[in-house]
Coordinates of N, CA and C and ligand atoms in Angstrom, one line a residue:
M5 N 152.8 -50.7 138.4 CA 153.6 -50.8 137.1 C 152.8 -50.2 136.0
S6 N 153.5 -49.4 135.1 CA 152.7 -48.9 133.9 C 152.3 -50.1 133.0
A7 N 151.3 -49.8 132.2 CA 150.7 -50.9 131.5 C 151.6 -51.6 130.5
T8 N 152.4 -50.9 129.8 CA 153.2 -51.5 128.7 C 154.6 -51.8 129.1
A9 N 155.0 -53.1 128.9 CA 156.4 -53.4 129.3 C 157.3 -53.0 128.1
P10 N 158.4 -52.4 128.3 CA 159.3 -52.0 127.2 C 159.9 -53.3 126.6
T11 N 160.0 -53.2 125.3 CA 160.6 -54.4 124.6 C 162.1 -54.0 124.1
S12 N 162.4 -52.7 124.2 CA 163.7 -52.3 123.8 C 164.1 -51.1 124.8
V13 N 165.3 -51.1 125.3 CA 165.8 -50.0 126.1 C 165.9 -48.7 125.3
L14 N 166.2 -48.9 124.0 CA 166.4 -47.7 123.2 C 165.2 -46.9 122.9
T15 N 164.0 -47.5 123.1 CA 162.8 -46.8 122.7 C 162.0 -46.2 123.9
I16 N 162.6 -46.4 125.1 CA 161.8 -46.0 126.3 C 161.8 -44.4 126.3
A17 N 163.0 -43.8 126.2 CA 163.1 -42.4 126.3 C 164.4 -42.0 125.7
P18 N 164.5 -40.7 125.1 CA 165.8 -40.3 124.5 C 166.8 -39.9 125.5
V19 N 166.5 -39.6 126.7 CA 167.5 -39.3 127.7 C 167.2 -40.1 129.0
I20 N 168.2 -40.9 129.5 CA 168.0 -41.7 130.6 C 168.9 -41.3 131.8
P21 N 168.3 -40.8 132.9 CA 169.1 -40.5 134.0 C 169.7 -41.8 134.7
V22 N 171.0 -41.7 135.0 CA 171.7 -42.8 135.6 C 172.0 -42.4 137.1
V23 N 171.4 -43.1 138.0 CA 171.3 -42.7 139.4 C 172.2 -43.6 140.3
V24 N 173.0 -42.9 141.1 CA 173.8 -43.6 142.1 C 173.2 -43.2 143.4
I25 N 172.6 -44.1 144.1 CA 171.8 -43.7 145.3 C 172.3 -44.4 146.6
D26 N 172.5 -43.6 147.6 CA 173.1 -44.2 148.8 C 172.1 -44.6 149.9
D27 N 170.9 -44.0 149.7 CA 169.8 -44.3 150.7 C 168.5 -44.5 149.9
A28 N 168.0 -45.7 150.0 CA 166.8 -46.0 149.3 C 165.6 -45.1 149.6
V29 N 165.6 -44.4 150.8 CA 164.5 -43.5 151.1 C 164.4 -42.4 150.1
Q30 N 165.6 -42.0 149.5 CA 165.6 -40.9 148.5 C 164.9 -41.3 147.2
A31 N 164.7 -42.6 147.0 CA 164.4 -43.1 145.6 C 163.0 -42.6 145.1
V32 N 162.0 -42.6 146.0 CA 160.7 -42.3 145.6 C 160.6 -40.8 145.3
P33 N 161.0 -39.9 146.2 CA 160.9 -38.5 145.8 C 161.8 -38.1 144.7
M34 N 162.9 -38.8 144.5 CA 163.8 -38.5 143.4 C 163.1 -38.9 142.1
A35 N 162.5 -40.1 142.1 CA 161.8 -40.6 140.8 C 160.6 -39.7 140.5
R36 N 159.9 -39.3 141.5 CA 158.8 -38.4 141.3 C 159.2 -37.1 140.7
A37 N 160.4 -36.6 141.1 CA 160.9 -35.3 140.6 C 161.3 -35.5 139.1
L38 N 162.0 -36.6 138.8 CA 162.4 -36.9 137.4 C 161.1 -37.0 136.5
V39 N 160.1 -37.7 137.0 CA 158.9 -37.9 136.2 C 158.2 -36.5 136.0
R40 N 158.2 -35.7 137.1 CA 157.6 -34.4 136.9 C 158.3 -33.5 135.9
G41 N 159.6 -33.7 135.8 CA 160.5 -33.0 134.9 C 160.3 -33.5 133.4
G42 N 159.7 -34.7 133.3 CA 159.5 -35.3 132.0 C 160.4 -36.5 131.6
L43 N 161.2 -37.0 132.6 CA 162.1 -38.1 132.4 C 161.4 -39.3 133.0
T44 N 160.9 -40.3 132.2 CA 160.2 -41.4 132.8 C 161.1 -42.7 132.9
A45 N 162.1 -42.8 132.1 CA 163.0 -44.0 132.2 C 164.1 -43.6 133.2
I46 N 164.3 -44.4 134.2 CA 165.2 -44.1 135.3 C 166.1 -45.4 135.5
E47 N 167.4 -45.2 135.3 CA 168.3 -46.3 135.6 C 169.0 -46.1 136.9
I48 N 168.6 -47.0 137.8 CA 169.2 -47.0 139.2 C 170.3 -48.0 139.2
T49 N 171.5 -47.6 139.6 CA 172.7 -48.5 139.5 C 172.8 -49.4 140.7
L50 N 173.4 -50.5 140.4 CA 173.6 -51.5 141.5 C 174.9 -51.3 142.2
R51 N 175.6 -50.2 141.9 CA 176.9 -50.0 142.5 C 176.9 -49.6 144.0
T52 N 175.7 -49.3 144.5 CA 175.6 -49.1 145.9 C 174.6 -50.1 146.5
A53 N 174.8 -50.3 147.8 CA 174.0 -51.3 148.5 C 172.5 -51.0 148.5
A54 N 172.2 -49.7 148.3 CA 170.8 -49.3 148.3 C 170.1 -49.5 147.0
G55 N 170.8 -49.9 145.9 CA 170.3 -49.9 144.6 C 169.0 -50.8 144.4
L56 N 169.1 -52.0 144.9 CA 167.9 -52.9 144.7 C 166.7 -52.4 145.5
D57 N 166.9 -51.9 146.7 CA 165.8 -51.4 147.5 C 165.2 -50.2 146.8
A58 N 166.1 -49.4 146.2 CA 165.6 -48.2 145.5 C 164.7 -48.6 144.3
I59 N 165.2 -49.6 143.6 CA 164.4 -50.1 142.4 C 163.0 -50.5 142.9
R60 N 163.0 -51.3 144.0 CA 161.8 -51.9 144.5 C 160.8 -50.7 144.9
A61 N 161.4 -49.7 145.6 CA 160.5 -48.6 146.0 C 159.9 -47.8 144.9
V62 N 160.7 -47.6 143.8 CA 160.2 -46.9 142.6 C 159.1 -47.7 141.9
R63 N 159.4 -49.0 141.8 CA 158.4 -49.9 141.2 C 157.1 -49.8 142.0
D64 N 157.2 -49.8 143.3 CA 155.9 -49.9 144.1 C 155.2 -48.5 144.2
E65 N 156.0 -47.4 144.2 CA 155.4 -46.1 144.5 C 155.3 -45.1 143.3
V66 N 156.0 -45.4 142.3 CA 156.0 -44.4 141.2 C 155.6 -45.1 139.9
P67 N 154.3 -45.4 139.7 CA 153.9 -46.2 138.5 C 154.2 -45.5 137.2
D68 N 154.4 -44.2 137.2 CA 154.6 -43.5 135.9 C 156.1 -43.7 135.4
A69 N 157.0 -44.1 136.3 CA 158.4 -44.3 136.0 C 158.6 -45.7 135.4
V70 N 159.5 -45.8 134.4 CA 160.0 -47.1 134.0 C 161.4 -47.3 134.6
V71 N 161.4 -48.1 135.6 CA 162.7 -48.2 136.4 C 163.5 -49.4 135.9
G72 N 164.8 -49.1 135.7 CA 165.7 -50.2 135.3 C 166.9 -50.2 136.2
A73 N 167.7 -51.3 136.0 CA 169.0 -51.4 136.8 C 170.2 -51.2 135.9
G74 N 171.1 -50.4 136.5 CA 172.4 -50.2 135.8 C 173.5 -50.8 136.6
T75 N 174.7 -50.8 136.0 CA 175.9 -51.4 136.7 C 175.6 -52.9 137.0
V76 N 174.9 -53.5 136.0 CA 174.7 -55.0 136.2 C 176.0 -55.7 135.7
V77 N 176.7 -56.2 136.7 CA 178.0 -56.8 136.3 C 178.2 -58.2 136.9
R78 N 177.5 -58.6 137.9 CA 177.7 -59.9 138.5 C 176.6 -60.9 137.9
A79 N 177.0 -62.2 137.9 CA 176.1 -63.2 137.3 C 174.7 -63.1 137.9
G80 N 174.6 -62.9 139.2 CA 173.3 -62.9 139.8 C 172.5 -61.6 139.7
D81 N 173.2 -60.5 139.2 CA 172.5 -59.2 139.2 C 171.2 -59.2 138.4
P82 N 171.2 -59.7 137.2 CA 170.0 -59.6 136.4 C 168.8 -60.1 137.1
A83 N 168.9 -61.3 137.6 CA 167.7 -61.9 138.2 C 167.3 -61.2 139.5
R84 N 168.3 -60.7 140.3 CA 168.0 -60.0 141.5 C 167.3 -58.6 141.1
A85 N 167.8 -58.0 140.1 CA 167.3 -56.7 139.7 C 165.8 -56.8 139.2
V86 N 165.6 -57.8 138.4 CA 164.2 -58.0 137.8 C 163.2 -58.4 138.9
E87 N 163.7 -59.2 139.8 CA 162.9 -59.6 141.0 C 162.5 -58.3 141.8
A88 N 163.4 -57.4 141.9 CA 163.1 -56.1 142.6 C 162.2 -55.2 141.8
G89 N 162.1 -55.4 140.5 CA 161.2 -54.6 139.7 C 161.8 -53.9 138.5
A90 N 163.1 -54.2 138.3 CA 163.7 -53.6 137.1 C 163.0 -54.0 135.8
R91 N 162.8 -53.1 134.9 CA 162.1 -53.4 133.7 C 163.0 -53.3 132.5
F92 N 164.3 -52.9 132.8 CA 165.4 -53.1 131.8 C 166.7 -53.1 132.6
L93 N 167.7 -53.6 131.8 CA 169.0 -53.9 132.5 C 170.1 -53.2 131.6
V94 N 171.1 -52.6 132.3 CA 172.2 -52.0 131.6 C 173.5 -52.4 132.3
S95 N 174.5 -52.7 131.5 CA 175.8 -53.1 132.0 C 176.9 -52.2 131.4
P96 N 177.9 -51.8 132.1 CA 179.0 -51.1 131.5 C 179.8 -51.9 130.6
G97 N 179.7 -53.2 130.7 CA 180.5 -54.2 129.8 C 179.7 -55.4 129.6
W98 N 180.3 -56.5 129.3 CA 179.6 -57.7 129.1 C 180.6 -58.9 129.1
S99 N 180.0 -60.1 129.3 CA 180.7 -61.4 129.1 C 179.6 -62.3 128.6
E100 N 180.0 -63.4 128.1 CA 178.9 -64.3 127.6 C 178.0 -64.8 128.7
G101 N 178.6 -65.0 129.9 CA 177.8 -65.5 131.0 C 176.8 -64.4 131.4
L102 N 177.3 -63.1 131.5 CA 176.4 -62.0 131.9 C 175.3 -61.9 130.8
L103 N 175.6 -62.0 129.5 CA 174.6 -61.9 128.5 C 173.6 -63.0 128.6
D104 N 174.0 -64.2 128.9 CA 173.0 -65.3 129.1 C 172.1 -65.0 130.3
A105 N 172.7 -64.4 131.4 CA 171.8 -64.1 132.6 C 170.9 -63.0 132.3
M106 N 171.3 -62.0 131.5 CA 170.4 -60.9 131.1 C 169.3 -61.4 130.2
R107 N 169.7 -62.2 129.2 CA 168.7 -62.7 128.3 C 167.6 -63.6 129.1
A108 N 168.1 -64.3 130.1 CA 167.2 -65.3 130.8 C 166.1 -64.5 131.5
T109 N 166.3 -63.2 131.8 CA 165.2 -62.5 132.6 C 164.0 -62.2 131.7
G110 N 164.2 -62.1 130.4 CA 163.1 -61.7 129.5 C 162.9 -60.2 129.4
V111 N 163.6 -59.4 130.1 CA 163.5 -57.9 130.0 C 164.6 -57.4 129.0
P112 N 164.3 -56.3 128.4 CA 165.3 -55.7 127.5 C 166.6 -55.3 128.2
F113 N 167.7 -55.4 127.5 CA 169.0 -55.1 128.2 C 170.0 -54.5 127.2
L114 N 170.9 -53.8 127.8 CA 172.0 -53.2 127.0 C 173.4 -53.6 127.6
P115 N 174.1 -54.5 126.9 CA 175.5 -54.7 127.3 C 176.4 -53.5 126.8
G116 N 177.4 -53.2 127.6 CA 178.3 -52.1 127.3 C 179.5 -52.5 126.4
V117 N 179.8 -51.7 125.4 CA 180.9 -51.9 124.6 C 181.7 -50.6 124.4
S118 N 183.0 -50.8 124.1 CA 183.8 -49.6 123.7 C 184.8 -49.9 122.6
T119 N 184.7 -51.1 121.9 CA 185.5 -51.4 120.8 C 184.7 -52.0 119.6
V120 N 185.3 -51.9 118.4 CA 184.6 -52.4 117.2 C 184.5 -53.9 117.3
S121 N 185.5 -54.6 117.8 CA 185.4 -56.1 117.9 C 184.3 -56.5 118.8
E122 N 184.1 -55.8 119.9 CA 183.0 -56.2 120.8 C 181.6 -56.0 120.1
V123 N 181.5 -55.0 119.3 CA 180.3 -54.8 118.6 C 180.1 -55.9 117.6
V124 N 181.1 -56.3 116.9 CA 181.0 -57.4 115.9 C 180.7 -58.7 116.6
R125 N 181.3 -58.9 117.7 CA 181.0 -60.2 118.5 C 179.5 -60.2 119.0
L126 N 179.1 -59.1 119.5 CA 177.7 -59.0 120.0 C 176.7 -59.1 118.8
L127 N 177.0 -58.6 117.7 CA 176.1 -58.7 116.5 C 176.0 -60.2 116.2
E128 N 177.2 -60.9 116.2 CA 177.2 -62.4 116.0 C 176.3 -63.1 116.9
L129 N 176.3 -62.6 118.2 CA 175.5 -63.2 119.2 C 174.0 -62.8 119.2
G130 N 173.7 -61.9 118.2 CA 172.3 -61.5 118.1 C 171.9 -60.3 118.9
V131 N 172.9 -59.6 119.3 CA 172.5 -58.3 120.1 C 173.0 -57.1 119.3
D132 N 172.0 -56.3 119.0 CA 172.3 -55.1 118.2 C 172.0 -53.8 118.9
E133 N 171.5 -53.9 120.1 CA 171.3 -52.7 120.9 C 172.3 -52.6 122.1
L134 N 173.1 -51.6 122.1 CA 174.3 -51.6 122.9 C 174.5 -50.3 123.7
K135 N 175.1 -50.4 124.8 CA 175.5 -49.1 125.5 C 176.9 -48.9 125.0
F136 N 177.3 -47.6 124.7 CA 178.6 -47.3 124.4 C 179.2 -46.6 125.6
F137 N 180.2 -47.2 126.3 CA 180.7 -46.7 127.5 C 182.2 -47.0 127.6
P138 N 183.0 -46.1 128.2 CA 182.6 -44.7 128.6 C 182.7 -43.8 127.5
A139 N 181.6 -43.2 127.1 CA 181.4 -42.6 125.8 C 182.5 -41.5 125.5
E140 N 182.6 -40.6 126.4 CA 183.6 -39.5 126.0 C 185.0 -40.0 126.0
A141 N 185.3 -40.8 127.0 CA 186.7 -41.3 127.1 C 187.0 -42.3 126.0
A142 N 186.0 -43.0 125.5 CA 186.3 -44.0 124.4 C 186.3 -43.4 123.0
G143 N 186.0 -42.1 122.9 CA 186.1 -41.6 121.5 C 184.9 -40.7 121.1
G144 N 183.9 -40.7 122.0 CA 182.8 -39.7 121.8 C 182.1 -39.8 120.5
T145 N 181.6 -38.7 120.0 CA 180.7 -38.7 118.8 C 181.5 -39.1 117.6
A146 N 182.8 -38.7 117.5 CA 183.6 -39.1 116.4 C 183.7 -40.6 116.2
Y147 N 183.9 -41.3 117.3 CA 184.0 -42.7 117.3 C 182.7 -43.4 116.8
L148 N 181.6 -43.0 117.5 CA 180.3 -43.5 117.1 C 180.0 -43.3 115.6
K149 N 180.3 -42.1 115.2 CA 180.0 -41.7 113.8 C 180.8 -42.7 112.9
S150 N 182.0 -43.0 113.3 CA 182.8 -43.9 112.4 C 182.2 -45.3 112.3
L151 N 181.4 -45.7 113.3 CA 180.8 -47.1 113.3 C 179.6 -47.2 112.4
A152 N 179.0 -46.0 112.1 CA 177.7 -46.0 111.5 C 177.7 -46.7 110.1
S153 N 178.8 -46.4 109.3 CA 178.9 -46.9 108.0 C 179.2 -48.4 107.9
P154 N 180.3 -48.9 108.6 CA 180.6 -50.3 108.6 C 179.6 -51.2 109.4
L155 N 179.0 -50.7 110.4 CA 178.1 -51.5 111.3 C 176.8 -50.8 111.5
P156 N 176.0 -50.6 110.4 CA 174.8 -49.8 110.5 C 173.7 -50.5 111.4
Q157 N 173.8 -51.8 111.5 CA 172.8 -52.5 112.3 C 172.9 -52.3 113.8
A158 N 174.1 -51.8 114.3 CA 174.3 -51.6 115.7 C 173.8 -50.2 116.1
R159 N 173.0 -50.2 117.2 CA 172.4 -49.0 117.7 C 172.8 -48.8 119.1
F160 N 173.0 -47.5 119.5 CA 173.7 -47.3 120.8 C 173.0 -46.3 121.7
C161 N 173.2 -46.5 123.0 CA 172.9 -45.5 124.0 C 174.2 -45.2 124.7
P162 N 174.9 -44.1 124.2 CA 176.2 -43.7 124.9 C 175.9 -43.2 126.3
T163 N 176.8 -43.5 127.2 CA 176.8 -42.9 128.5 C 178.3 -42.8 129.0
G164 N 178.5 -41.9 129.9 CA 179.8 -41.7 130.5 C 180.4 -40.4 130.0
G165 N 180.3 -39.4 130.8 CA 180.9 -38.1 130.5 C 180.1 -37.2 129.6
I166 N 178.8 -37.6 129.4 CA 177.9 -36.8 128.5 C 177.3 -35.7 129.4
T167 N 177.2 -34.5 128.8 CA 176.7 -33.3 129.5 C 175.5 -32.8 128.7
P168 N 174.7 -31.9 129.3 CA 173.6 -31.3 128.5 C 174.2 -30.6 127.2
A169 N 175.4 -30.1 127.3 CA 176.0 -29.5 126.1 C 176.3 -30.5 125.0
S170 N 176.8 -31.6 125.4 CA 177.2 -32.6 124.4 C 176.1 -33.6 123.9
A171 N 175.1 -33.7 124.7 CA 174.0 -34.7 124.4 C 173.4 -34.5 123.0
P172 N 173.1 -33.3 122.6 CA 172.5 -33.1 121.3 C 173.3 -33.6 120.1
S173 N 174.7 -33.5 120.2 CA 175.5 -34.0 119.1 C 175.5 -35.5 119.1
Y174 N 175.3 -36.2 120.2 CA 175.2 -37.6 120.2 C 173.8 -38.0 119.6
L175 N 172.8 -37.3 120.1 CA 171.4 -37.7 119.7 C 171.2 -37.4 118.2
A176 N 172.1 -36.6 117.6 CA 171.9 -36.3 116.1 C 172.5 -37.5 115.3
L177 N 173.3 -38.4 115.9 CA 173.9 -39.4 115.1 C 172.9 -40.5 114.7
P178 N 173.0 -41.0 113.5 CA 172.0 -42.0 113.0 C 172.0 -43.3 113.8
N179 N 173.1 -43.6 114.5 CA 173.2 -44.9 115.2 C 173.0 -44.7 116.7
V180 N 172.6 -43.5 117.1 CA 172.3 -43.3 118.5 C 170.8 -43.1 118.7
A181 N 170.2 -43.8 119.7 CA 168.8 -43.7 119.9 C 168.5 -43.0 121.2
C182 N 169.4 -43.0 122.2 CA 169.2 -42.3 123.4 C 170.6 -42.1 124.1
V183 N 170.6 -41.2 125.1 CA 171.9 -41.0 125.8 C 171.5 -41.2 127.3
G184 N 172.6 -41.6 128.1 CA 172.4 -41.7 129.5 C 173.4 -40.8 130.2
G185 N 173.1 -40.4 131.4 CA 174.0 -39.6 132.2 C 173.5 -39.4 133.6
S186 N 174.4 -39.0 134.5 CA 174.1 -38.8 135.9 C 173.8 -37.3 136.2
W187 N 174.0 -36.4 135.2 CA 174.0 -35.0 135.5 C 172.6 -34.5 136.1
M188 N 171.5 -35.2 135.8 CA 170.2 -34.7 136.3 C 170.0 -35.0 137.8
V189 N 170.9 -35.9 138.3 CA 170.7 -36.3 139.7 C 172.0 -36.2 140.4
P190 N 172.5 -34.9 140.6 CA 173.8 -34.7 141.3 C 173.8 -35.2 142.7
A191 N 174.9 -35.7 143.2 CA 175.0 -36.3 144.5 C 174.6 -35.3 145.6
D192 N 175.0 -34.0 145.4 CA 174.6 -33.0 146.4 C 173.1 -32.7 146.5
A193 N 172.5 -32.8 145.3 CA 171.0 -32.6 145.3 C 170.3 -33.8 146.0
L194 N 170.8 -35.0 145.7 CA 170.2 -36.2 146.4 C 170.4 -36.1 147.9
A195 N 171.6 -35.7 148.3 CA 171.9 -35.7 149.7 C 171.1 -34.7 150.4
A196 N 170.8 -33.5 149.7 CA 170.1 -32.5 150.3 C 168.5 -32.6 150.2
G197 N 168.1 -33.6 149.4 CA 166.7 -33.8 149.1 C 166.2 -32.6 148.3
D198 N 167.0 -32.0 147.4 CA 166.6 -30.9 146.6 C 165.9 -31.3 145.4
W199 N 164.6 -31.7 145.6 CA 163.9 -32.3 144.5 C 163.5 -31.3 143.4
A200 N 163.4 -30.0 143.8 CA 163.1 -28.9 142.8 C 164.2 -28.8 141.8
R201 N 165.5 -29.0 142.3 CA 166.6 -28.9 141.4 C 166.6 -30.1 140.5
V202 N 166.3 -31.3 141.0 CA 166.3 -32.5 140.2 C 165.2 -32.3 139.1
E203 N 164.1 -31.8 139.5 CA 163.0 -31.6 138.5 C 163.4 -30.7 137.4
K204 N 164.1 -29.6 137.8 CA 164.5 -28.6 136.8 C 165.6 -29.2 135.9
L205 N 166.5 -29.9 136.4 CA 167.6 -30.6 135.6 C 166.9 -31.6 134.7
A206 N 165.9 -32.3 135.2 CA 165.2 -33.3 134.4 C 164.5 -32.6 133.2
A207 N 163.8 -31.5 133.5 CA 163.1 -30.8 132.5 C 164.0 -30.3 131.4
E208 N 165.2 -29.8 131.8 CA 166.2 -29.3 130.8 C 166.6 -30.5 130.0
A209 N 166.9 -31.6 130.6 CA 167.3 -32.8 129.9 C 166.3 -33.4 129.0
A210 N 165.0 -33.4 129.4 CA 163.9 -33.9 128.6 C 163.8 -33.0 127.3
S211 N 164.1 -31.8 127.5 CA 163.9 -30.9 126.3 C 165.0 -31.2 125.2
L212 N 166.1 -31.9 125.6 CA 167.1 -32.2 124.6 C 166.7 -33.3 123.6
G213 N 165.8 -34.1 124.1 CA 165.3 -35.2 123.2 C 164.3 -34.8 122.3
Ligands
3PG289 C1 177.6 -44.5 134.5 O1 177.5 -45.7 134.3 O2 178.2 -44.0 135.5 C2 177.0 -43.7 133.5 O3 177.5 -43.9 132.3 C3 176.9 -42.2 133.9 O4 178.1 -41.6 133.5 P1 178.3 -40.1 133.9 O5 178.3 -40.0 135.4 O6 179.6 -39.7 133.4 O7 177.1 -39.3 133.3

């Protein structure tokens, strides 16, 4: 594990790759390629059965990566993910039960929101760092920009439909600290073990931040 534990998901890196992995054997070479390209924060989603083993492998074998868990949606996910080595947690949504479970782990987390009322409720609950999901479908940069004036204390990591072309306009917003996306780890590159391509996509993404 790297020396410093992150205290906020939003300050780890400006661009976070979101990984859907079917075979945990791919996790270590994939993470090494991302790190070589300059992306050190890696969100491995729990939407596949390989997710937890992939997190464990990256924790054990790629000390320069800051590995986290995404698609944290079930009450037991936060504890399982942190036990496997996740150093941050990301959910596409939230409930008060899930929030309690994420808080109980002690690692930084991002609940997902797509409406103003959810932001207001989470601010009431003491959470001001949020994932905005699904970013493009929920209103994109125009929507986030509209939140900056009435809710300046809320800060976001938008994900969902973001591309290398659209990422800079998100990162330019005052209430956006980082963006997430899966474009750096395409399913066909993973399946083929094309780590040179992952590294190249990572380097291009790292240059956006
Ligand atoms: C997700 O949870 O799937 C992420 O937000 C990534 O979305 P994307 O595949 O549209 O980049």
